[in-house]
Short mmCIF file of C-alpha atoms in Angstrom, two decimals:
data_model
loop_
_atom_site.label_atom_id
_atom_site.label_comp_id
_atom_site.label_asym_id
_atom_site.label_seq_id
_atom_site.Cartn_x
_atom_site.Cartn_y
_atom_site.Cartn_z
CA UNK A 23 6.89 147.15 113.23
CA UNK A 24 8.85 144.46 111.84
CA UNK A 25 9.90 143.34 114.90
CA UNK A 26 6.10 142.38 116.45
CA UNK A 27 5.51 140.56 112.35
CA UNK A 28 8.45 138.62 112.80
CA UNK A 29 6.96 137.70 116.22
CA UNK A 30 3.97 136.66 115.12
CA UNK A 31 5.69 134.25 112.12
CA UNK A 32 7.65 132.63 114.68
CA UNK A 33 4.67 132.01 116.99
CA UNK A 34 2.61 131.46 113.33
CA UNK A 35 5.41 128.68 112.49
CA UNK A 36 5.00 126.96 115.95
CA UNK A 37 1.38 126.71 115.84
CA UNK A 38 1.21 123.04 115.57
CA UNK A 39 2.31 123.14 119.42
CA UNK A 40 0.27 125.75 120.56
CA UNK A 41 -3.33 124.43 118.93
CA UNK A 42 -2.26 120.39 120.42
CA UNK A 43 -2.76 122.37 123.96
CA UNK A 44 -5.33 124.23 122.83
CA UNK A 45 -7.94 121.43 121.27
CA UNK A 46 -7.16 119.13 123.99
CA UNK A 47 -7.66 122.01 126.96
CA UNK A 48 -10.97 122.75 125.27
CA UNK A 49 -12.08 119.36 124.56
CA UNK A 50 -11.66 118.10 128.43
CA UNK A 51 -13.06 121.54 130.18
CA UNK A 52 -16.21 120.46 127.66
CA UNK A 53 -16.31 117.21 128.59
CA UNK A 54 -15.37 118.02 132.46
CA UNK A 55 -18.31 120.19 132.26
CA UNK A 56 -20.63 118.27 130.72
CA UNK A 57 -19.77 115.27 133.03
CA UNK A 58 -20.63 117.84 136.13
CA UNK A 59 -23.27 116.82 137.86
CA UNK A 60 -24.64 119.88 140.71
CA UNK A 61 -24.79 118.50 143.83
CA UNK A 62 -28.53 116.91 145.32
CA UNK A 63 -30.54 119.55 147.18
CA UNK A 64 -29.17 119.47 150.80
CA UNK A 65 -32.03 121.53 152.52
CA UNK A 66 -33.41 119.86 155.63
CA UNK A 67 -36.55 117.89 155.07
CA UNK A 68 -38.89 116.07 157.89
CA UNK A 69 -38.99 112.47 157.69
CA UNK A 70 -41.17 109.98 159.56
CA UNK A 71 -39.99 107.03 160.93
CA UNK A 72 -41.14 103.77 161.62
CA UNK A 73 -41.66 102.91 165.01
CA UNK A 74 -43.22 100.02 166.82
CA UNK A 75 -45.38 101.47 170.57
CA UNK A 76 -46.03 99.13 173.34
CA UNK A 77 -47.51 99.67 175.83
CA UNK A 78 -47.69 98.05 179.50
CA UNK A 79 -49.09 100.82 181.20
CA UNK A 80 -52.64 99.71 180.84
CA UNK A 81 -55.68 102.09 179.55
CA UNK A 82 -53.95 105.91 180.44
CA UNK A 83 -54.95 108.96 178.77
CA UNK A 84 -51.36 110.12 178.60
CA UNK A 85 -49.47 107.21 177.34
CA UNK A 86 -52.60 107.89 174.42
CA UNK A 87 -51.58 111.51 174.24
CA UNK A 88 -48.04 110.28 173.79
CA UNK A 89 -48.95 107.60 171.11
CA UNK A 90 -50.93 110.46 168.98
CA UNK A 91 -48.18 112.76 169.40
CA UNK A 92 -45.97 110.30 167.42
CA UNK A 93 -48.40 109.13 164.95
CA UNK A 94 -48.12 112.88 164.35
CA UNK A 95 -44.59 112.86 163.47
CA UNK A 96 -43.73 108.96 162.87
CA UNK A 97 -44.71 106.32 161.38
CA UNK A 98 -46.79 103.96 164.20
CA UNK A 99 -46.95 100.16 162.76
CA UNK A 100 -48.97 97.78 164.57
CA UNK A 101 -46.57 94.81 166.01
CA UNK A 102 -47.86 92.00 168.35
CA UNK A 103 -45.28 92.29 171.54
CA UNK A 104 -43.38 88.90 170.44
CA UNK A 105 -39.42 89.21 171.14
CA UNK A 106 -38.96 87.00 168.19
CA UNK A 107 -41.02 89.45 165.50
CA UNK A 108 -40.07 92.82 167.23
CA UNK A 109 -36.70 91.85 166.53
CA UNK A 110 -37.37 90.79 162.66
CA UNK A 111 -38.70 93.97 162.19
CA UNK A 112 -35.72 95.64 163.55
CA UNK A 113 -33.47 93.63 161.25
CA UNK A 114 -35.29 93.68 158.31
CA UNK A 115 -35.95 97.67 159.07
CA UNK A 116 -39.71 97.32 159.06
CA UNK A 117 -39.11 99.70 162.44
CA UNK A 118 -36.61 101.25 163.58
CA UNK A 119 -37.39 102.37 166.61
CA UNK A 120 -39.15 100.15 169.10
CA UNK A 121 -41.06 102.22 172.03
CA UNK A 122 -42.14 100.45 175.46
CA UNK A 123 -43.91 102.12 177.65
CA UNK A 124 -43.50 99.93 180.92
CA UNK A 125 -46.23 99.46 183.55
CA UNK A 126 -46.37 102.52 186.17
CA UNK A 127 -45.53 105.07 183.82
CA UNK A 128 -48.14 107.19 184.13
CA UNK A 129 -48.31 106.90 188.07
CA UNK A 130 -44.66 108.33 187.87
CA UNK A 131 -44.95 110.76 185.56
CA UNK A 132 -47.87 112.31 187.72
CA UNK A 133 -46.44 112.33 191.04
CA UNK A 134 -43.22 113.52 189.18
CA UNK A 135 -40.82 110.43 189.27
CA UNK A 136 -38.01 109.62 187.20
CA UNK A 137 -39.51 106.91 184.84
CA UNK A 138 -37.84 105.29 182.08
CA UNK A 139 -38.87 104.22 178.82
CA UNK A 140 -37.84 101.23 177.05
CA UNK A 141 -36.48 101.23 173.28
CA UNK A 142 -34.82 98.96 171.30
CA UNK A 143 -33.15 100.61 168.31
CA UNK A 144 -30.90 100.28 165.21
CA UNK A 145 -27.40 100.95 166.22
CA UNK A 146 -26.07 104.10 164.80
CA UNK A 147 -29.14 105.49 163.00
CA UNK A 148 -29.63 108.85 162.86
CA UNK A 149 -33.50 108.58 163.34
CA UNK A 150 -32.87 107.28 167.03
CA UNK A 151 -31.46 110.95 167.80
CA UNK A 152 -34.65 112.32 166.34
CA UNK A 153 -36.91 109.93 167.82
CA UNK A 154 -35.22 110.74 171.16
CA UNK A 155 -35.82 114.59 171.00
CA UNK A 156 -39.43 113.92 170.00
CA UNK A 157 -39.73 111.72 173.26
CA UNK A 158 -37.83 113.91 175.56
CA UNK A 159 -39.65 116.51 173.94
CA UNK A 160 -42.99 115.49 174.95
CA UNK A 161 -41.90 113.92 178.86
CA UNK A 162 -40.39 117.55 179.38
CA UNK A 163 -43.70 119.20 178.65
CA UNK A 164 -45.89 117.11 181.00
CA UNK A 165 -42.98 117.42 184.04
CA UNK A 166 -43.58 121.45 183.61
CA UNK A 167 -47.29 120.96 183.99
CA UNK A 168 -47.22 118.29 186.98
CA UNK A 169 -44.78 120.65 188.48
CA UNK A 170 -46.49 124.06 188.37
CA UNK A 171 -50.10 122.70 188.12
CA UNK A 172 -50.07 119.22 189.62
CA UNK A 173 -54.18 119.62 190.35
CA UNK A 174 -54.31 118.75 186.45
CA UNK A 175 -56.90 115.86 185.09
CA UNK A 176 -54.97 113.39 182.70
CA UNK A 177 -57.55 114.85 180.12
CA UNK A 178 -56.74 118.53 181.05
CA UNK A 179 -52.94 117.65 181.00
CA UNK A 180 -53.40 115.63 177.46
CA UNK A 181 -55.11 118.63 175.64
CA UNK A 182 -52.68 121.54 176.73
CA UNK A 183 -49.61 118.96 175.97
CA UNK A 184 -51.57 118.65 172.53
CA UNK A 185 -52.06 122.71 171.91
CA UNK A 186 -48.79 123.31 173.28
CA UNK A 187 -47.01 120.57 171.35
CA UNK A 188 -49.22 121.69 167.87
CA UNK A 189 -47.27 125.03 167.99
CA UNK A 190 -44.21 125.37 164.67
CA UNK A 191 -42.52 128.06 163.43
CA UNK A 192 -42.14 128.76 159.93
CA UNK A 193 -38.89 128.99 158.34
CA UNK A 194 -37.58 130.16 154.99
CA UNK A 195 -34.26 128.66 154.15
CA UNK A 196 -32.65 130.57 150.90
CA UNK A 197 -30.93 128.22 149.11
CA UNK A 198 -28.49 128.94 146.51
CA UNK A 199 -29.37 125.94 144.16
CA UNK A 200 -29.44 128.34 141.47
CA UNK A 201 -26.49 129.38 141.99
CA UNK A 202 -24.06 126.68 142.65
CA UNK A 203 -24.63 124.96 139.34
CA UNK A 204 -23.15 127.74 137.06
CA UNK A 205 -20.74 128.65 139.71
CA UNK A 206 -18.98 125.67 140.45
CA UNK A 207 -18.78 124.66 136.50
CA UNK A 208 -17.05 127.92 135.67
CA UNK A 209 -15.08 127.73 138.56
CA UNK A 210 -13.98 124.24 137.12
CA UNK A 211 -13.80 125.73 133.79
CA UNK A 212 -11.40 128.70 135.04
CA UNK A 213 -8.77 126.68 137.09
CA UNK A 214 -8.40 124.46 133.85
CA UNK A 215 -7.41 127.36 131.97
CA UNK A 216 -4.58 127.69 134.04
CA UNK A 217 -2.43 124.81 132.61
CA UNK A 218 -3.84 125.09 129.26
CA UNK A 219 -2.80 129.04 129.39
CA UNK A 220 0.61 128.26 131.16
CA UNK A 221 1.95 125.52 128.46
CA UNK A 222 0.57 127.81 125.50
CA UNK A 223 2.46 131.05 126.65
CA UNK A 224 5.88 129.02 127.75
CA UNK A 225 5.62 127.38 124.25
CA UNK A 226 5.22 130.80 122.37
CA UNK A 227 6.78 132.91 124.19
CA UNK A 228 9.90 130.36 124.47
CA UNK A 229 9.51 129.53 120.70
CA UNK A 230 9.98 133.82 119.72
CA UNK A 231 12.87 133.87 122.14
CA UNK A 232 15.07 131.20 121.14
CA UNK A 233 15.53 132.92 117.64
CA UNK A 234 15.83 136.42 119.46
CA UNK A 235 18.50 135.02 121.64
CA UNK A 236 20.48 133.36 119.08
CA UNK A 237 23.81 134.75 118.85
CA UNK A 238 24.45 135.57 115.09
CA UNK A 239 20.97 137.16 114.98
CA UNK A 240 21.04 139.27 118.16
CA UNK A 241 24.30 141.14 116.51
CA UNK A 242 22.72 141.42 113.54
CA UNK A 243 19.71 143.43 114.65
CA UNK A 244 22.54 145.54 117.07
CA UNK A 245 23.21 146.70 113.63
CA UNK A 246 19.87 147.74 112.11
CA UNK A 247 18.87 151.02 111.67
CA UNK A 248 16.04 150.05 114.21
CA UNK A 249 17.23 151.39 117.84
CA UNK A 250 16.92 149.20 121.22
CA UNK A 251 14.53 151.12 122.45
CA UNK A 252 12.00 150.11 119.75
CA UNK A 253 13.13 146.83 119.17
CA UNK A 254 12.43 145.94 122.90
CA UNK A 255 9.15 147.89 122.54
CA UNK A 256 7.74 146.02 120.06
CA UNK A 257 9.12 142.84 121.63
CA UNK A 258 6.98 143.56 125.08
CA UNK A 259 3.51 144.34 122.46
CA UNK A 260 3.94 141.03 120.96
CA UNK A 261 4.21 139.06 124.03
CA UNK A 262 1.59 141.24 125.62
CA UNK A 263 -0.79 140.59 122.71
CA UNK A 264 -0.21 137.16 121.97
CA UNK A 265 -1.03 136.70 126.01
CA UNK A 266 -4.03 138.74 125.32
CA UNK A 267 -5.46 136.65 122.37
CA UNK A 268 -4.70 133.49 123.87
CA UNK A 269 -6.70 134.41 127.27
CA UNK A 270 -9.39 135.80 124.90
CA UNK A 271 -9.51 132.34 122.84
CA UNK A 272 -9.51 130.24 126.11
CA UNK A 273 -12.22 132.32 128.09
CA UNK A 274 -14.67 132.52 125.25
CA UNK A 275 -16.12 129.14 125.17
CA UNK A 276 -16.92 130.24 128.90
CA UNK A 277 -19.60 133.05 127.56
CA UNK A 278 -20.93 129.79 125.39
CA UNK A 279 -21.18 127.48 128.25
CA UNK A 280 -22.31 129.75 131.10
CA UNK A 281 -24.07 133.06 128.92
CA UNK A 282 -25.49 135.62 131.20
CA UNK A 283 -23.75 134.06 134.14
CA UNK A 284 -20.45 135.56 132.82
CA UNK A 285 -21.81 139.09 133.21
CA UNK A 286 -22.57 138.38 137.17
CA UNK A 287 -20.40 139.64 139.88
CA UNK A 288 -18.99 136.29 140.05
CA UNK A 289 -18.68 135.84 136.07
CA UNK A 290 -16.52 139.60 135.88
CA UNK A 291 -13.98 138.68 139.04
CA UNK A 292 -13.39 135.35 137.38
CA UNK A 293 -12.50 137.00 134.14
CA UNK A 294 -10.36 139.89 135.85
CA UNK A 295 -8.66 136.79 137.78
CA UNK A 296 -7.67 134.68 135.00
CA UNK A 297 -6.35 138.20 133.00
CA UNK A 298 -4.01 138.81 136.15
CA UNK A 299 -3.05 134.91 136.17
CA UNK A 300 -2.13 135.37 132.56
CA UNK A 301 0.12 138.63 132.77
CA UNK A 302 1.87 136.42 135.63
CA UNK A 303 1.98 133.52 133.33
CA UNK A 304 3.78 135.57 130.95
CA UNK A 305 5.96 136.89 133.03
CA UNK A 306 7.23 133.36 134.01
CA UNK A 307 7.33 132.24 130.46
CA UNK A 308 9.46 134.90 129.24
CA UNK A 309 11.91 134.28 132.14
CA UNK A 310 11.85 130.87 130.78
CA UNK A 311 11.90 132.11 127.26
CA UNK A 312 15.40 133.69 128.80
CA UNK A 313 16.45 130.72 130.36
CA UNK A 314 16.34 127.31 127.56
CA UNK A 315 18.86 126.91 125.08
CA UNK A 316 17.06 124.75 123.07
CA UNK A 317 13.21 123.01 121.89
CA UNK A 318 13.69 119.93 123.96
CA UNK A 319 13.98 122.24 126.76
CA UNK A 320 11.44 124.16 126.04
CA UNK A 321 8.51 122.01 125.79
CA UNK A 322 10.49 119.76 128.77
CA UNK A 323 9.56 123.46 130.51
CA UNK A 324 6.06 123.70 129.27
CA UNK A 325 5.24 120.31 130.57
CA UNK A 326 6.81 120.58 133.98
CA UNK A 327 5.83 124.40 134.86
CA UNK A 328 2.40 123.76 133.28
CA UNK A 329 1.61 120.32 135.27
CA UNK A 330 3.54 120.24 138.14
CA UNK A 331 1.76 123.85 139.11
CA UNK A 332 -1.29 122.32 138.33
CA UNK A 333 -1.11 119.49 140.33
CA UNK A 334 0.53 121.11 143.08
CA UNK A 335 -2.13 124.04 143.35
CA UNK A 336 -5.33 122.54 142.81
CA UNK A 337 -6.32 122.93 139.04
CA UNK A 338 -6.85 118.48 138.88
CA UNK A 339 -6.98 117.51 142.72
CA UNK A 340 -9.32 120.13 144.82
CA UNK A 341 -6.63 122.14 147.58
CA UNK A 342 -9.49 120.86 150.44
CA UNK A 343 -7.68 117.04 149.69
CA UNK A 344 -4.39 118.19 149.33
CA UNK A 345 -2.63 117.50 152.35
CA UNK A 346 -0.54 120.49 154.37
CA UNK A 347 2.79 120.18 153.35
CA UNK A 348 1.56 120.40 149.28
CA UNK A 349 0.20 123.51 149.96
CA UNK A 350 2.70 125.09 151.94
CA UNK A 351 4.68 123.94 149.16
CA UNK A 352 2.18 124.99 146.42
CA UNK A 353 1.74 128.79 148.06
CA UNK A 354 4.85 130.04 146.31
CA UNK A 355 3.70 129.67 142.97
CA UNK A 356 1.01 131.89 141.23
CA UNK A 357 -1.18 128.70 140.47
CA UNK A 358 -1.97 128.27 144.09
CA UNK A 359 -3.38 131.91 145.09
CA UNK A 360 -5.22 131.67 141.43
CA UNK A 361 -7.36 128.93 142.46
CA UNK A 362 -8.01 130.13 145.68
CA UNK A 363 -9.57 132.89 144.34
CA UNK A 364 -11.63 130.85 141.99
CA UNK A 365 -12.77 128.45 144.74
CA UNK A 366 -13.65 131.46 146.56
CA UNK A 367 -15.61 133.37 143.77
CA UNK A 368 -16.98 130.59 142.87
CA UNK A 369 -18.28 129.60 146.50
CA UNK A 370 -19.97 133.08 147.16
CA UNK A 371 -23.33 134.20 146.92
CA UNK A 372 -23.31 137.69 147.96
CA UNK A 373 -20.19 139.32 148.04
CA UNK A 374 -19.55 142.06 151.03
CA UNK A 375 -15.92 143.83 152.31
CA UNK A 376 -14.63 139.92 154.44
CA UNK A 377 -14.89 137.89 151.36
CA UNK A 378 -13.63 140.88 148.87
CA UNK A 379 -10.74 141.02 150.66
CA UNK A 380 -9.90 137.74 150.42
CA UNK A 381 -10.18 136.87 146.93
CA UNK A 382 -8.34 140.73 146.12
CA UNK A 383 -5.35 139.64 148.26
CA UNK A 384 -4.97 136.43 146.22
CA UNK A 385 -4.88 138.45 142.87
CA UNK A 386 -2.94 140.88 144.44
CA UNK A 387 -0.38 138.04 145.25
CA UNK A 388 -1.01 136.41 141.70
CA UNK A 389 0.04 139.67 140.33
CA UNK A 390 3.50 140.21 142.36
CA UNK A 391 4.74 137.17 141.66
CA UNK A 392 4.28 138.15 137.94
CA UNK A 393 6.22 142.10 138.63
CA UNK A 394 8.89 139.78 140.92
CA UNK A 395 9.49 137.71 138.12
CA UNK A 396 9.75 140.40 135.05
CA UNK A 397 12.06 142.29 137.99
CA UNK A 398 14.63 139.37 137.78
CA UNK A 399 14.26 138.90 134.25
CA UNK A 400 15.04 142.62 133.41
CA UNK A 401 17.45 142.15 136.01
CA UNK A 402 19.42 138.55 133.68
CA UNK A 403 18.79 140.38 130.25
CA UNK A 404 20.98 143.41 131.31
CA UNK A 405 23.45 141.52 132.92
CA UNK A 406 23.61 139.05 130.06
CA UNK A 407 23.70 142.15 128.00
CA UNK A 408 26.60 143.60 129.75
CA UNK A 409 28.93 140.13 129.45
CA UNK A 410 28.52 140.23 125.68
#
């Protein structure tokens, strides 16, 4: 096996490279993470609002069925009916929502006219809306009753609007709180890796193949005792396990950071992602490996393959900012369909045969451009091969 020792001097020899990518990748996805903060609970919760009633309409049993119904649900606070102060409490947002009920209104509403209320509101405020539906709720109600039992009392009509009104469902709303903090963290934590993983394997893979390539050596080992077959062999172990440990050093702080979560449906497809991201990522870097001529151009490689993916795909700006044309662009790299897949791991709660499908096709992808990529590299060596 001298072929996979001498790999691992070269890559042993370039080290100081390799761990500068490595410290720095693990010191920001820390620091990222830490930084994190899970989004504020966003499940719907009933507020009251402040709202000023007047009322014109005299001494009527319904407009004081209409007044309890929103005490119920709002806020009532006592305002004289001055212009001048009703509108300082607007502004100052004492109220906001100001309620007359004009004189006649309870005349019309009984002998089923179209009556209008007054209000005076904050512009824009989403409490109007509400406010509005609790109104309309409430004038819908008594027009059912005046229509199919107009012999009502106001006192009969004011207790079934009260029972009637009184009447909620219950609902349950399952929130995935819980989950969303680990999730979105590792799914931060995994699209990180991919630059950190890219640079490392261009730089070691790149580093190995530079001496490999070199001219005096390569007919040199044409004349060891060791045969091509072997020699190749234990060139494709050494890249496969230096990939190997390198994905096994980067996603091991994850287990640290995120413990049982890691062993979750979510946790195992992020793992089996990243692995097929870094068999791709090798398969690019040893193209590359193929390709440079020299160490400038090597790391110049590592930086631009390594970032500009990144930055293209999603790994430092979220895809849901990037605009059309970046994507379109970004879709025909491995980096892109990667953090897809993340996003989407990341973003599901219970997985079914849809969303499956989905984040299988992006690996899927992930994993041809790697087997397109080896195809033309096989494809260079042998005719690079033949010319010598």
């Amino acid at each position: 096996m001298q072929v996979y020792k001498a790999f691992f001097r070269i890559i042993q020899k370039n080290r100081g490279q390799i761990l500068i990518y490595l410290v720095v990748f693990m010191v920001l996805a820390l620091l990222l993470t830490n930084a994190y903060n899970p989004p504020h609970d966003t499940d719907f919760t009933k507020t009251r609002v402040n709202v000023a009633f007047i009322n014109e309409d005299g001494d009527s049993e319904l407009v004081a069925g209409l007044k309890t119904y929103l005490g119920e649900n709002a806020n009532l606070v006592d305002l004289p009916d001055d212009p001048q102060k009703l509108q300082d409490a607007l502004f100052f947002r004492q109220v906001e929502y100001i309620l007359r009920v004009p004189e006649g209104f309870t005349t019309g509403m009984l002998n089923g006219q179209e009556v209008q209320l007054e209000k005076t509101i904050v512009p824009d405020s989403p409490s109007n809306i509400y406010m509005d539906l609790l109104i309309n709720k409430y004038l819908t109600t008594v027009k059912t009753y005046v229509t199919y039992l107009p012999d009502l009392s106001q006192a009969q009509l004011v207790d079934y609007l009260a029972t009637d009104l009184a009447e909620e469902t219950d609902v349950t709303v399952i929130s995935g709180s819980n989950h969303s903090a680990n999730a979105e963290k590792s799914g931060y934590y995994f699209n990180y890796i991919s630059y950190s993983l890219f640079a490392i394997l261009i730089l070691g893979v790149c580093s190995v193949m530079l001496v490999f390539n070199d001219t005096d050596l390569k007919r040199r080992n044409l004349c060891s005792p060791i045969r091509s077959a072997n020699m190749n062999f234990q060139m494709i172990l050494g890249n496969l396990s230096f990939a190997v440990l390198t994905w096994l050093v980067l996603i091991s702080a994850s287990f640290v950071m995120y413990g049982r979560y890691m062993f979750t449906t979510n946790g195992l497809l992020l793992l089996l992602n990243s692995f097929i991201f870094t068999l791709a990522a090798l398969s690019i870097s040893y193209l590359i490996g193929n390709l440079v001529k020299n160490r400038g151009a090597m790391s110049a490689a590592a930086n631009v393959f390594a970032l500009g993916t990144s930055f293209l795909s999603g790994v430092f700006v979220p895809q849901e900012l990037l605009g059309s044309n970046v994507l379109t662009i970004a879709s025909f790299t491995p980096t892109y369909w990667y953090v897809k897949a993340n996003n989407e791991i990341a973003a599901t709660t219970s997985f079914n045969a849809d969303n499956l499908q989905s984040i299988f096709t992006s690996m899927v992808l992930v994993l041809a451009f790697g087997v397109a990529v080896l195809g033309v590299t096989l494809v260079l060596i042998k005719q690079r091969r033949v010319e010598a």
